[in-house]
Amino acid sequence: MYNGEYEIANAHIKPCEEQWKVSTSDLDYQMHFGKPTIVERVKNDERPILPQYRSIAQIPKRADPNDKYDIAAIVLFVEDKPRRIVREQGHVICVREITVIDHSTEQPLIISAWNDLAEDECDLLMKKTEQLPVVGFTALKVSPHKGFSMTTTMSTTIQHAAVGERPRSLEDWVANHNIKLCEIQARILTLKGLFAVHQTSTIAALRMKKAQTTLQDERITFNCEVSDGTGTLPITVFTADAEKIFQALAEDIFRMKHSENLTRFEAMKSKLQTTPFSIKVGPNTTLSMNNVLQWVLKKIIQTAEPPLNSPTA
């Protein structure tokens, strides 16, 4: 067991689903903990179980999938309720995102809390977020979700009153940087739509944004039109969005391209140069992976008119 030896009673042993195996060498059985399960530490194991807290910056972005990490961090946001995911054979699991930060990084970190941790533990954390609590998380694993994030494991505990040198130093840092942390928290709440005011931006304003002031989940809407005059932005557009922009079905665009129907394309080009439309962009995963800000197309918000029906041959 993690950081100690324990006796476990009233736990069910059942065949292990392939999706839960870390490697092919794992046994074909899994232990399921329920409310009747009792876990007690072995009495002759006198070793103290102390979390080995690290800073967020010390966690490798591409860690071994078997490695687990303890972190102490400031909780900025907790989803208001768990999201329920239906897996194979109707099995339902719960997940809830916790957003944290510490003094080693400008970029908040998302922790995905699963199953029991997504219920009462997260409810308690959510009630404390206004106070910017310093909380300990043990036995977390690195996840590629949203570029770089962390996820709870079967061994994870949430230490609501974390103790030790690192939690104490973080509490001092919170006291000295309360305004800065409140500003970051307000941006997260705005991003999550809790008191969002949607504003249209320009390409020039978009280019002014820095990695340190941009959140991984951020989305920005702006008008892409020649008359804007603030700059240009190259984007890659795929099937569904291409149909919205060109106001034509994908098969018609494909047919025009391969038949070299330049007349029709020129008409589309002229229309695009004179008709404004709105798109939504957001940072790609290089933001949380490498602290590098690059923008990708997320959605075509609106066009001036509905898509055209397929033209007759």
PDB file of C-alpha atoms in Angstrom:
ATOM      1  CA  MET A   1       0.000   0.000   0.000  1.00  0.00           C
ATOM      2  CA  TYR A   2       0.987   3.634  -0.415  1.00  0.00           C
ATOM      3  CA  ASN A   3       3.439   4.786   2.298  1.00  0.00           C
ATOM      4  CA  GLY A   4       2.701   1.967   4.758  1.00  0.00           C
ATOM      5  CA  GLU A   5       1.229  -1.478   5.426  1.00  0.00           C
ATOM      6  CA  TYR A   6      -2.473  -2.039   6.142  1.00  0.00           C
ATOM      7  CA  GLU A   7      -4.988  -4.747   6.976  1.00  0.00           C
ATOM      8  CA  ILE A   8      -8.111  -4.695   4.819  1.00  0.00           C
ATOM      9  CA  ALA A   9     -11.396  -6.400   5.682  1.00  0.00           C
ATOM     10  CA  ASN A  10     -14.744  -6.713   3.849  1.00  0.00           C
ATOM     11  CA  ALA A  11     -13.316  -5.860   0.436  1.00  0.00           C
ATOM     12  CA  HIS A  12     -14.656  -7.654  -2.635  1.00  0.00           C
ATOM     13  CA  ILE A  13     -12.240  -9.395  -5.006  1.00  0.00           C
ATOM     14  CA  LYS A  14     -13.427  -9.622  -8.585  1.00  0.00           C
ATOM     15  CA  PRO A  15     -11.977  -9.967 -12.090  1.00  0.00           C
ATOM     16  CA  CYS A  16     -10.158  -6.853 -13.250  1.00  0.00           C
ATOM     17  CA  GLU A  17     -11.352  -5.011 -16.335  1.00  0.00           C
ATOM     18  CA  GLU A  18      -8.607  -4.461 -18.899  1.00  0.00           C
ATOM     19  CA  GLN A  19      -9.139  -0.677 -18.846  1.00  0.00           C
ATOM     20  CA  TRP A  20      -7.988  -0.465 -15.207  1.00  0.00           C
ATOM     21  CA  LYS A  21      -4.696  -2.311 -15.728  1.00  0.00           C
ATOM     22  CA  VAL A  22      -1.578  -0.171 -15.686  1.00  0.00           C
ATOM     23  CA  SER A  23       0.502  -2.827 -17.466  1.00  0.00           C
ATOM     24  CA  THR A  24       0.045  -6.286 -18.970  1.00  0.00           C
ATOM     25  CA  SER A  25       1.864  -7.801 -15.968  1.00  0.00           C
ATOM     26  CA  ASP A  26      -0.905  -6.768 -13.547  1.00  0.00           C
ATOM     27  CA  LEU A  27      -2.986  -9.529 -11.953  1.00  0.00           C
ATOM     28  CA  ASP A  28      -6.382 -10.363 -13.416  1.00  0.00           C
ATOM     29  CA  TYR A  29      -8.173  -9.346 -10.202  1.00  0.00           C
ATOM     30  CA  GLN A  30      -9.109  -6.085  -8.540  1.00  0.00           C
ATOM     31  CA  MET A  31     -10.122  -5.185  -4.983  1.00  0.00           C
ATOM     32  CA  HIS A  32     -13.277  -3.125  -4.589  1.00  0.00           C
ATOM     33  CA  PHE A  33     -13.730  -0.930  -1.509  1.00  0.00           C
ATOM     34  CA  GLY A  34     -17.250  -0.160  -0.323  1.00  0.00           C
ATOM     35  CA  LYS A  35     -18.830   1.274   2.813  1.00  0.00           C
ATOM     36  CA  PRO A  36     -18.415  -2.015   4.811  1.00  0.00           C
ATOM     37  CA  THR A  37     -14.675  -2.088   3.994  1.00  0.00           C
ATOM     38  CA  ILE A  38     -12.347  -1.548   6.961  1.00  0.00           C
ATOM     39  CA  VAL A  39      -8.731  -0.422   6.424  1.00  0.00           C
ATOM     40  CA  GLU A  40      -6.409  -0.340   9.415  1.00  0.00           C
ATOM     41  CA  ARG A  41      -2.704   0.267   9.569  1.00  0.00           C
ATOM     42  CA  VAL A  42      -0.559  -2.659  10.740  1.00  0.00           C
ATOM     43  CA  LYS A  43       0.321  -1.939  14.369  1.00  0.00           C
ATOM     44  CA  ASN A  44       3.952  -3.034  14.104  1.00  0.00           C
ATOM     45  CA  ASP A  45       4.488  -0.595  11.262  1.00  0.00           C
ATOM     46  CA  GLU A  46       5.794   2.400  13.211  1.00  0.00           C
ATOM     47  CA  ARG A  47       6.977   4.378  10.225  1.00  0.00           C
ATOM     48  CA  PRO A  48       5.269   7.788  10.132  1.00  0.00           C
ATOM     49  CA  ILE A  49       3.182   8.396   7.048  1.00  0.00           C
ATOM     50  CA  LEU A  50       4.134  11.909   6.006  1.00  0.00           C
ATOM     51  CA  PRO A  51       3.277  13.266   2.564  1.00  0.00           C
ATOM     52  CA  GLN A  52       6.329  14.169   0.519  1.00  0.00           C
ATOM     53  CA  TYR A  53       4.911  17.395  -0.846  1.00  0.00           C
ATOM     54  CA  ARG A  54       6.377  18.795  -4.048  1.00  0.00           C
ATOM     55  CA  SER A  55       5.726  22.050  -5.831  1.00  0.00           C
ATOM     56  CA  ILE A  56       3.709  21.952  -9.061  1.00  0.00           C
ATOM     57  CA  ALA A  57       6.797  22.984 -11.044  1.00  0.00           C
ATOM     58  CA  GLN A  58       8.650  19.896  -9.764  1.00  0.00           C
ATOM     59  CA  ILE A  59       6.127  17.461 -11.253  1.00  0.00           C
ATOM     60  CA  PRO A  60       7.469  16.110 -14.588  1.00  0.00           C
ATOM     61  CA  LYS A  61       5.122  16.813 -17.482  1.00  0.00           C
ATOM     62  CA  ARG A  62       5.767  13.372 -18.977  1.00  0.00           C
ATOM     63  CA  ALA A  63       6.028  11.153 -15.912  1.00  0.00           C
ATOM     64  CA  ASP A  64       6.078   7.385 -15.664  1.00  0.00           C
ATOM     65  CA  PRO A  65       2.425   6.218 -15.450  1.00  0.00           C
ATOM     66  CA  ASN A  66       3.226   4.314 -12.257  1.00  0.00           C
ATOM     67  CA  ASP A  67       4.710   7.294 -10.410  1.00  0.00           C
ATOM     68  CA  LYS A  68       2.650   9.054  -7.741  1.00  0.00           C
ATOM     69  CA  TYR A  69       3.169  12.530  -6.331  1.00  0.00           C
ATOM     70  CA  ASP A  70       2.085  14.493  -3.267  1.00  0.00           C
ATOM     71  CA  ILE A  71       1.437  18.204  -3.685  1.00  0.00           C
ATOM     72  CA  ALA A  72       0.315  21.001  -1.396  1.00  0.00           C
ATOM     73  CA  ALA A  73      -1.519  23.729  -3.278  1.00  0.00           C
ATOM     74  CA  ILE A  74      -4.032  26.568  -3.017  1.00  0.00           C
ATOM     75  CA  VAL A  75      -7.543  25.598  -4.107  1.00  0.00           C
ATOM     76  CA  LEU A  76      -9.018  28.202  -6.453  1.00  0.00           C
ATOM     77  CA  PHE A  77     -12.063  26.421  -7.868  1.00  0.00           C
ATOM     78  CA  VAL A  78     -14.099  23.218  -7.512  1.00  0.00           C
ATOM     79  CA  GLU A  79     -16.830  22.156  -9.930  1.00  0.00           C
ATOM     80  CA  ASP A  80     -20.233  22.617  -8.318  1.00  0.00           C
ATOM     81  CA  LYS A  81     -21.218  18.966  -8.781  1.00  0.00           C
ATOM     82  CA  PRO A  82     -19.724  15.718 -10.126  1.00  0.00           C
ATOM     83  CA  ARG A  83     -20.048  14.743 -13.746  1.00  0.00           C
ATOM     84  CA  ARG A  84     -21.245  11.173 -14.201  1.00  0.00           C
ATOM     85  CA  ILE A  85     -19.670   9.042 -16.918  1.00  0.00           C
ATOM     86  CA  VAL A  86     -21.266   5.791 -18.062  1.00  0.00           C
ATOM     87  CA  ARG A  87     -18.656   3.173 -18.925  1.00  0.00           C
ATOM     88  CA  GLU A  88     -18.982  -0.296 -20.361  1.00  0.00           C
ATOM     89  CA  GLN A  89     -21.772  -2.509 -19.027  1.00  0.00           C
ATOM     90  CA  GLY A  90     -23.535   0.530 -17.569  1.00  0.00           C
ATOM     91  CA  HIS A  91     -20.905   1.139 -14.875  1.00  0.00           C
ATOM     92  CA  VAL A  92     -21.171   4.776 -13.696  1.00  0.00           C
ATOM     93  CA  ILE A  93     -18.164   6.700 -12.370  1.00  0.00           C
ATOM     94  CA  CYS A  94     -18.000  10.270 -11.064  1.00  0.00           C
ATOM     95  CA  VAL A  95     -15.389  12.922 -11.789  1.00  0.00           C
ATOM     96  CA  ARG A  96     -14.977  16.489 -10.613  1.00  0.00           C
ATOM     97  CA  GLU A  97     -12.326  19.056 -11.496  1.00  0.00           C
ATOM     98  CA  ILE A  98     -10.366  20.953  -8.850  1.00  0.00           C
ATOM     99  CA  THR A  99      -8.235  23.918  -9.943  1.00  0.00           C
ATOM    100  CA  VAL A 100      -5.181  24.675  -7.806  1.00  0.00           C
ATOM    101  CA  ILE A 101      -2.013  26.777  -7.906  1.00  0.00           C
ATOM    102  CA  ASP A 102       1.144  27.382  -5.871  1.00  0.00           C
ATOM    103  CA  HIS A 103       4.041  29.847  -5.857  1.00  0.00           C
ATOM    104  CA  SER A 104       6.098  27.805  -8.341  1.00  0.00           C
ATOM    105  CA  THR A 105       3.916  28.502 -11.393  1.00  0.00           C
ATOM    106  CA  GLU A 106       1.744  31.128 -13.059  1.00  0.00           C
ATOM    107  CA  GLN A 107      -0.443  28.467 -14.694  1.00  0.00           C
ATOM    108  CA  PRO A 108      -3.200  26.861 -12.541  1.00  0.00           C
ATOM    109  CA  LEU A 109      -3.277  23.068 -12.415  1.00  0.00           C
ATOM    110  CA  ILE A 110      -6.384  20.915 -12.866  1.00  0.00           C
ATOM    111  CA  ILE A 111      -6.804  17.853 -10.647  1.00  0.00           C
ATOM    112  CA  SER A 112      -9.465  15.343 -11.685  1.00  0.00           C
ATOM    113  CA  ALA A 113     -11.018  13.812  -8.558  1.00  0.00           C
ATOM    114  CA  TRP A 114     -12.724  10.466  -9.163  1.00  0.00           C
ATOM    115  CA  ASN A 115     -15.501   8.459  -7.517  1.00  0.00           C
ATOM    116  CA  ASP A 116     -15.775   8.910  -3.714  1.00  0.00           C
ATOM    117  CA  LEU A 117     -13.347  11.862  -3.723  1.00  0.00           C
ATOM    118  CA  ALA A 118     -15.639  13.638  -6.184  1.00  0.00           C
ATOM    119  CA  GLU A 119     -18.475  13.639  -3.661  1.00  0.00           C
ATOM    120  CA  ASP A 120     -18.180  14.760   0.007  1.00  0.00           C
ATOM    121  CA  GLU A 121     -14.477  15.668  -0.156  1.00  0.00           C
ATOM    122  CA  CYS A 122     -15.031  18.061  -3.051  1.00  0.00           C
ATOM    123  CA  ASP A 123     -18.205  19.447  -1.425  1.00  0.00           C
ATOM    124  CA  LEU A 124     -16.106  20.416   1.576  1.00  0.00           C
ATOM    125  CA  LEU A 125     -13.396  21.972  -0.594  1.00  0.00           C
ATOM    126  CA  MET A 126     -15.953  23.969  -2.582  1.00  0.00           C
ATOM    127  CA  LYS A 127     -17.243  25.630   0.596  1.00  0.00           C
ATOM    128  CA  LYS A 128     -13.722  26.866   1.406  1.00  0.00           C
ATOM    129  CA  THR A 129     -12.583  28.244  -1.945  1.00  0.00           C
ATOM    130  CA  GLU A 130     -13.310  31.864  -1.023  1.00  0.00           C
ATOM    131  CA  GLN A 131     -10.708  31.555   1.759  1.00  0.00           C
ATOM    132  CA  LEU A 132      -8.065  30.248  -0.706  1.00  0.00           C
ATOM    133  CA  PRO A 133      -7.280  27.184   1.449  1.00  0.00           C
ATOM    134  CA  VAL A 134      -3.941  25.360   1.320  1.00  0.00           C
ATOM    135  CA  VAL A 135      -4.764  21.676   0.825  1.00  0.00           C
ATOM    136  CA  GLY A 136      -2.636  18.550   0.521  1.00  0.00           C
ATOM    137  CA  PHE A 137      -3.225  15.926  -2.185  1.00  0.00           C
ATOM    138  CA  THR A 138      -1.408  12.598  -1.943  1.00  0.00           C
ATOM    139  CA  ALA A 139      -0.685   9.864  -4.496  1.00  0.00           C
ATOM    140  CA  LEU A 140      -1.659  11.806  -7.612  1.00  0.00           C
ATOM    141  CA  LYS A 141      -0.722  10.671 -11.104  1.00  0.00           C
ATOM    142  CA  VAL A 142       0.170  12.805 -14.111  1.00  0.00           C
ATOM    143  CA  SER A 143      -2.493  12.886 -16.847  1.00  0.00           C
ATOM    144  CA  PRO A 144      -2.356  14.166 -20.466  1.00  0.00           C
ATOM    145  CA  HIS A 145      -5.873  15.597 -20.005  1.00  0.00           C
ATOM    146  CA  LYS A 146      -5.843  19.208 -21.294  1.00  0.00           C
ATOM    147  CA  GLY A 147      -2.142  18.947 -22.033  1.00  0.00           C
ATOM    148  CA  PHE A 148      -0.953  18.500 -18.465  1.00  0.00           C
ATOM    149  CA  SER A 149      -3.060  17.822 -15.404  1.00  0.00           C
ATOM    150  CA  MET A 150      -3.187  15.373 -12.509  1.00  0.00           C
ATOM    151  CA  THR A 151      -5.646  12.704 -11.476  1.00  0.00           C
ATOM    152  CA  THR A 152      -6.492  10.986  -8.205  1.00  0.00           C
ATOM    153  CA  THR A 153      -5.783   7.285  -7.658  1.00  0.00           C
ATOM    154  CA  MET A 154      -7.092   4.597  -5.314  1.00  0.00           C
ATOM    155  CA  SER A 155      -4.452   5.745  -2.785  1.00  0.00           C
ATOM    156  CA  THR A 156      -5.197   9.468  -2.956  1.00  0.00           C
ATOM    157  CA  THR A 157      -6.211  11.358   0.167  1.00  0.00           C
ATOM    158  CA  ILE A 158      -7.197  15.014   0.459  1.00  0.00           C
ATOM    159  CA  GLN A 159      -5.617  16.689   3.487  1.00  0.00           C
ATOM    160  CA  HIS A 160      -7.917  19.622   4.266  1.00  0.00           C
ATOM    161  CA  ALA A 161      -5.598  20.783   7.059  1.00  0.00           C
ATOM    162  CA  ALA A 162      -2.235  19.995   5.486  1.00  0.00           C
ATOM    163  CA  VAL A 163       0.740  20.173   7.840  1.00  0.00           C
ATOM    164  CA  GLY A 164       4.443  20.516   7.192  1.00  0.00           C
ATOM    165  CA  GLU A 165       6.967  23.056   6.002  1.00  0.00           C
ATOM    166  CA  ARG A 166       5.604  23.423   2.465  1.00  0.00           C
ATOM    167  CA  PRO A 167       1.949  23.985   3.489  1.00  0.00           C
ATOM    168  CA  ARG A 168       3.092  26.563   6.076  1.00  0.00           C
ATOM    169  CA  SER A 169       5.164  28.444   3.499  1.00  0.00           C
ATOM    170  CA  LEU A 170       2.198  28.420   1.105  1.00  0.00           C
ATOM    171  CA  GLU A 171      -0.093  29.874   3.763  1.00  0.00           C
ATOM    172  CA  ASP A 172       2.390  32.715   4.272  1.00  0.00           C
ATOM    173  CA  TRP A 173       2.529  33.235   0.509  1.00  0.00           C
ATOM    174  CA  VAL A 174      -1.283  33.404   0.312  1.00  0.00           C
ATOM    175  CA  ALA A 175      -1.319  36.105   2.990  1.00  0.00           C
ATOM    176  CA  ASN A 176       1.209  38.197   1.032  1.00  0.00           C
ATOM    177  CA  HIS A 177      -0.313  37.640  -2.428  1.00  0.00           C
ATOM    178  CA  ASN A 178      -4.033  37.581  -1.680  1.00  0.00           C
ATOM    179  CA  ILE A 179      -4.952  40.210  -4.280  1.00  0.00           C
ATOM    180  CA  LYS A 180      -3.072  38.410  -7.063  1.00  0.00           C
ATOM    181  CA  LEU A 181      -4.682  35.081  -6.179  1.00  0.00           C
ATOM    182  CA  CYS A 182      -8.148  36.643  -6.051  1.00  0.00           C
ATOM    183  CA  GLU A 183      -7.593  38.046  -9.547  1.00  0.00           C
ATOM    184  CA  ILE A 184      -6.640  34.598 -10.879  1.00  0.00           C
ATOM    185  CA  GLN A 185      -9.634  33.090  -9.108  1.00  0.00           C
ATOM    186  CA  ALA A 186     -11.939  35.716 -10.644  1.00  0.00           C
ATOM    187  CA  ARG A 187     -10.625  34.877 -14.130  1.00  0.00           C
ATOM    188  CA  ILE A 188     -11.341  31.193 -13.521  1.00  0.00           C
ATOM    189  CA  LEU A 189     -14.872  31.928 -12.296  1.00  0.00           C
ATOM    190  CA  THR A 190     -15.466  34.125 -15.341  1.00  0.00           C
ATOM    191  CA  LEU A 191     -14.125  31.391 -17.602  1.00  0.00           C
ATOM    192  CA  LYS A 192     -16.422  28.826 -15.990  1.00  0.00           C
ATOM    193  CA  GLY A 193     -19.378  31.119 -16.693  1.00  0.00           C
ATOM    194  CA  LEU A 194     -20.251  31.875 -13.080  1.00  0.00           C
ATOM    195  CA  PHE A 195     -20.251  35.607 -13.692  1.00  0.00           C
ATOM    196  CA  ALA A 196     -19.056  35.777 -17.263  1.00  0.00           C
ATOM    197  CA  VAL A 197     -19.517  38.814 -19.459  1.00  0.00           C
ATOM    198  CA  HIS A 198     -18.892  37.716 -23.041  1.00  0.00           C
ATOM    199  CA  GLN A 199     -16.998  40.297 -25.053  1.00  0.00           C
ATOM    200  CA  THR A 200     -15.816  40.244 -28.633  1.00  0.00           C
ATOM    201  CA  SER A 201     -12.090  40.861 -29.025  1.00  0.00           C
ATOM    202  CA  THR A 202      -9.815  41.801 -31.912  1.00  0.00           C
ATOM    203  CA  ILE A 203      -6.895  39.911 -33.389  1.00  0.00           C
ATOM    204  CA  ALA A 204      -4.538  42.632 -32.160  1.00  0.00           C
ATOM    205  CA  ALA A 205      -5.790  42.202 -28.583  1.00  0.00           C
ATOM    206  CA  LEU A 206      -5.465  38.441 -28.938  1.00  0.00           C
ATOM    207  CA  ARG A 207      -1.802  38.772 -29.903  1.00  0.00           C
ATOM    208  CA  MET A 208      -1.160  40.874 -26.795  1.00  0.00           C
ATOM    209  CA  LYS A 209      -2.073  38.010 -24.466  1.00  0.00           C
ATOM    210  CA  LYS A 210       0.732  36.157 -22.689  1.00  0.00           C
ATOM    211  CA  ALA A 211       1.039  32.578 -21.481  1.00  0.00           C
ATOM    212  CA  GLN A 212       1.209  33.794 -17.881  1.00  0.00           C
ATOM    213  CA  THR A 213      -2.189  35.493 -18.135  1.00  0.00           C
ATOM    214  CA  THR A 214      -4.028  32.851 -20.160  1.00  0.00           C
ATOM    215  CA  LEU A 215      -5.850  29.807 -18.793  1.00  0.00           C
ATOM    216  CA  GLN A 216      -5.893  26.419 -20.512  1.00  0.00           C
ATOM    217  CA  ASP A 217      -9.700  26.387 -20.823  1.00  0.00           C
ATOM    218  CA  GLU A 218      -9.909  29.967 -22.074  1.00  0.00           C
ATOM    219  CA  ARG A 219     -11.931  30.719 -25.188  1.00  0.00           C
ATOM    220  CA  ILE A 220     -11.947  34.048 -27.001  1.00  0.00           C
ATOM    221  CA  THR A 221     -14.407  35.240 -29.621  1.00  0.00           C
ATOM    222  CA  PHE A 222     -13.414  37.824 -32.211  1.00  0.00           C
ATOM    223  CA  ASN A 223     -14.563  39.145 -35.565  1.00  0.00           C
ATOM    224  CA  CYS A 224     -12.502  37.887 -38.478  1.00  0.00           C
ATOM    225  CA  GLU A 225     -12.989  40.489 -41.190  1.00  0.00           C
ATOM    226  CA  VAL A 226     -10.644  42.373 -43.483  1.00  0.00           C
ATOM    227  CA  SER A 227     -11.976  45.766 -42.359  1.00  0.00           C
ATOM    228  CA  ASP A 228     -10.928  45.048 -38.746  1.00  0.00           C
ATOM    229  CA  GLY A 229      -7.468  46.396 -39.516  1.00  0.00           C
ATOM    230  CA  THR A 230      -5.763  45.091 -36.371  1.00  0.00           C
ATOM    231  CA  GLY A 231      -3.938  42.103 -37.904  1.00  0.00           C
ATOM    232  CA  THR A 232      -4.289  38.670 -39.460  1.00  0.00           C
ATOM    233  CA  LEU A 233      -4.559  35.232 -37.923  1.00  0.00           C
ATOM    234  CA  PRO A 234      -3.828  31.972 -39.814  1.00  0.00           C
ATOM    235  CA  ILE A 235      -6.245  29.138 -38.912  1.00  0.00           C
ATOM    236  CA  THR A 236      -6.778  25.563 -40.068  1.00  0.00           C
ATOM    237  CA  VAL A 237     -10.426  24.761 -40.773  1.00  0.00           C
ATOM    238  CA  PHE A 238     -11.839  21.236 -40.977  1.00  0.00           C
ATOM    239  CA  THR A 239     -14.979  19.776 -42.516  1.00  0.00           C
ATOM    240  CA  ALA A 240     -17.878  21.045 -40.392  1.00  0.00           C
ATOM    241  CA  ASP A 241     -16.414  24.530 -39.950  1.00  0.00           C
ATOM    242  CA  ALA A 242     -15.412  24.739 -43.621  1.00  0.00           C
ATOM    243  CA  GLU A 243     -19.048  24.152 -44.582  1.00  0.00           C
ATOM    244  CA  LYS A 244     -20.108  27.080 -42.385  1.00  0.00           C
ATOM    245  CA  ILE A 245     -17.479  29.445 -43.765  1.00  0.00           C
ATOM    246  CA  PHE A 246     -17.875  28.530 -47.441  1.00  0.00           C
ATOM    247  CA  GLN A 247     -21.659  28.158 -47.139  1.00  0.00           C
ATOM    248  CA  ALA A 248     -21.463  24.896 -49.085  1.00  0.00           C
ATOM    249  CA  LEU A 249     -21.460  21.193 -48.355  1.00  0.00           C
ATOM    250  CA  ALA A 250     -18.115  19.402 -48.009  1.00  0.00           C
ATOM    251  CA  GLU A 251     -18.701  17.217 -51.061  1.00  0.00           C
ATOM    252  CA  ASP A 252     -19.359  20.315 -53.190  1.00  0.00           C
ATOM    253  CA  ILE A 253     -16.153  21.969 -51.955  1.00  0.00           C
ATOM    254  CA  PHE A 254     -14.256  18.759 -52.773  1.00  0.00           C
ATOM    255  CA  ARG A 255     -15.856  18.591 -56.227  1.00  0.00           C
ATOM    256  CA  MET A 256     -14.984  22.217 -57.012  1.00  0.00           C
ATOM    257  CA  LYS A 257     -11.383  21.741 -55.919  1.00  0.00           C
ATOM    258  CA  HIS A 258     -10.783  18.693 -58.103  1.00  0.00           C
ATOM    259  CA  SER A 259     -12.701  20.051 -61.114  1.00  0.00           C
ATOM    260  CA  GLU A 260     -10.748  23.336 -60.819  1.00  0.00           C
ATOM    261  CA  ASN A 261     -13.966  25.350 -60.738  1.00  0.00           C
ATOM    262  CA  LEU A 262     -12.127  28.630 -60.184  1.00  0.00           C
ATOM    263  CA  THR A 263     -15.137  30.778 -60.994  1.00  0.00           C
ATOM    264  CA  ARG A 264     -17.106  29.428 -58.049  1.00  0.00           C
ATOM    265  CA  PHE A 265     -14.088  29.710 -55.750  1.00  0.00           C
ATOM    266  CA  GLU A 266     -13.531  33.333 -56.748  1.00  0.00           C
ATOM    267  CA  ALA A 267     -17.152  34.086 -55.892  1.00  0.00           C
ATOM    268  CA  MET A 268     -16.670  32.457 -52.474  1.00  0.00           C
ATOM    269  CA  LYS A 269     -13.421  34.350 -51.948  1.00  0.00           C
ATOM    270  CA  SER A 270     -15.099  37.655 -52.723  1.00  0.00           C
ATOM    271  CA  LYS A 271     -17.924  36.860 -50.326  1.00  0.00           C
ATOM    272  CA  LEU A 272     -15.535  35.927 -47.506  1.00  0.00           C
ATOM    273  CA  GLN A 273     -13.620  39.189 -47.976  1.00  0.00           C
ATOM    274  CA  THR A 274     -16.767  41.263 -47.557  1.00  0.00           C
ATOM    275  CA  THR A 275     -18.849  39.248 -45.074  1.00  0.00           C
ATOM    276  CA  PRO A 276     -17.831  39.293 -41.380  1.00  0.00           C
ATOM    277  CA  PHE A 277     -18.205  36.152 -39.285  1.00  0.00           C
ATOM    278  CA  SER A 278     -17.290  35.225 -35.714  1.00  0.00           C
ATOM    279  CA  ILE A 279     -15.036  32.400 -34.585  1.00  0.00           C
ATOM    280  CA  LYS A 280     -13.913  31.084 -31.201  1.00  0.00           C
ATOM    281  CA  VAL A 281     -10.273  30.239 -30.534  1.00  0.00           C
ATOM    282  CA  GLY A 282      -8.495  28.852 -27.488  1.00  0.00           C
ATOM    283  CA  PRO A 283      -4.969  27.915 -26.405  1.00  0.00           C
ATOM    284  CA  ASN A 284      -3.768  24.475 -27.408  1.00  0.00           C
ATOM    285  CA  THR A 285      -2.143  22.040 -25.004  1.00  0.00           C
ATOM    286  CA  THR A 286       1.331  23.612 -25.332  1.00  0.00           C
ATOM    287  CA  LEU A 287       0.140  26.161 -22.747  1.00  0.00           C
ATOM    288  CA  SER A 288      -0.054  23.687 -19.861  1.00  0.00           C
ATOM    289  CA  MET A 289       2.701  21.448 -21.224  1.00  0.00           C
ATOM    290  CA  ASN A 290       5.418  24.002 -21.997  1.00  0.00           C
ATOM    291  CA  ASN A 291       3.971  27.390 -20.979  1.00  0.00           C
ATOM    292  CA  VAL A 292       3.877  28.366 -24.665  1.00  0.00           C
ATOM    293  CA  LEU A 293       0.791  30.173 -25.955  1.00  0.00           C
ATOM    294  CA  GLN A 294      -0.496  29.047 -29.358  1.00  0.00           C
ATOM    295  CA  TRP A 295      -4.060  29.506 -30.607  1.00  0.00           C
ATOM    296  CA  VAL A 296      -6.264  26.959 -32.367  1.00  0.00           C
ATOM    297  CA  LEU A 297      -9.746  27.219 -33.845  1.00  0.00           C
ATOM    298  CA  LYS A 298     -12.454  25.901 -31.517  1.00  0.00           C
ATOM    299  CA  LYS A 299     -15.727  26.836 -33.161  1.00  0.00           C
ATOM    300  CA  ILE A 300     -17.387  28.908 -35.867  1.00  0.00           C
ATOM    301  CA  ILE A 301     -19.846  31.012 -33.864  1.00  0.00           C
ATOM    302  CA  GLN A 302     -21.960  32.549 -36.598  1.00  0.00           C
ATOM    303  CA  THR A 303     -22.072  33.442 -40.274  1.00  0.00           C
ATOM    304  CA  ALA A 304     -24.119  36.027 -42.076  1.00  0.00           C
ATOM    305  CA  GLU A 305     -26.562  33.524 -43.561  1.00  0.00           C
ATOM    306  CA  PRO A 306     -27.514  29.821 -43.257  1.00  0.00           C
ATOM    307  CA  PRO A 307     -25.643  27.172 -45.281  1.00  0.00           C
ATOM    308  CA  LEU A 308     -26.619  26.839 -48.916  1.00  0.00           C
ATOM    309  CA  ASN A 309     -28.260  23.736 -50.226  1.00  0.00           C
ATOM    310  CA  SER A 310     -26.227  21.537 -52.499  1.00  0.00           C
ATOM    311  CA  PRO A 311     -26.170  23.161 -55.985  1.00  0.00           C
ATOM    312  CA  THR A 312     -27.511  21.236 -58.896  1.00  0.00           C
ATOM    313  CA  ALA A 313     -25.001  19.693 -61.246  1.00  0.00           C
TER     314      ALA A 313
END
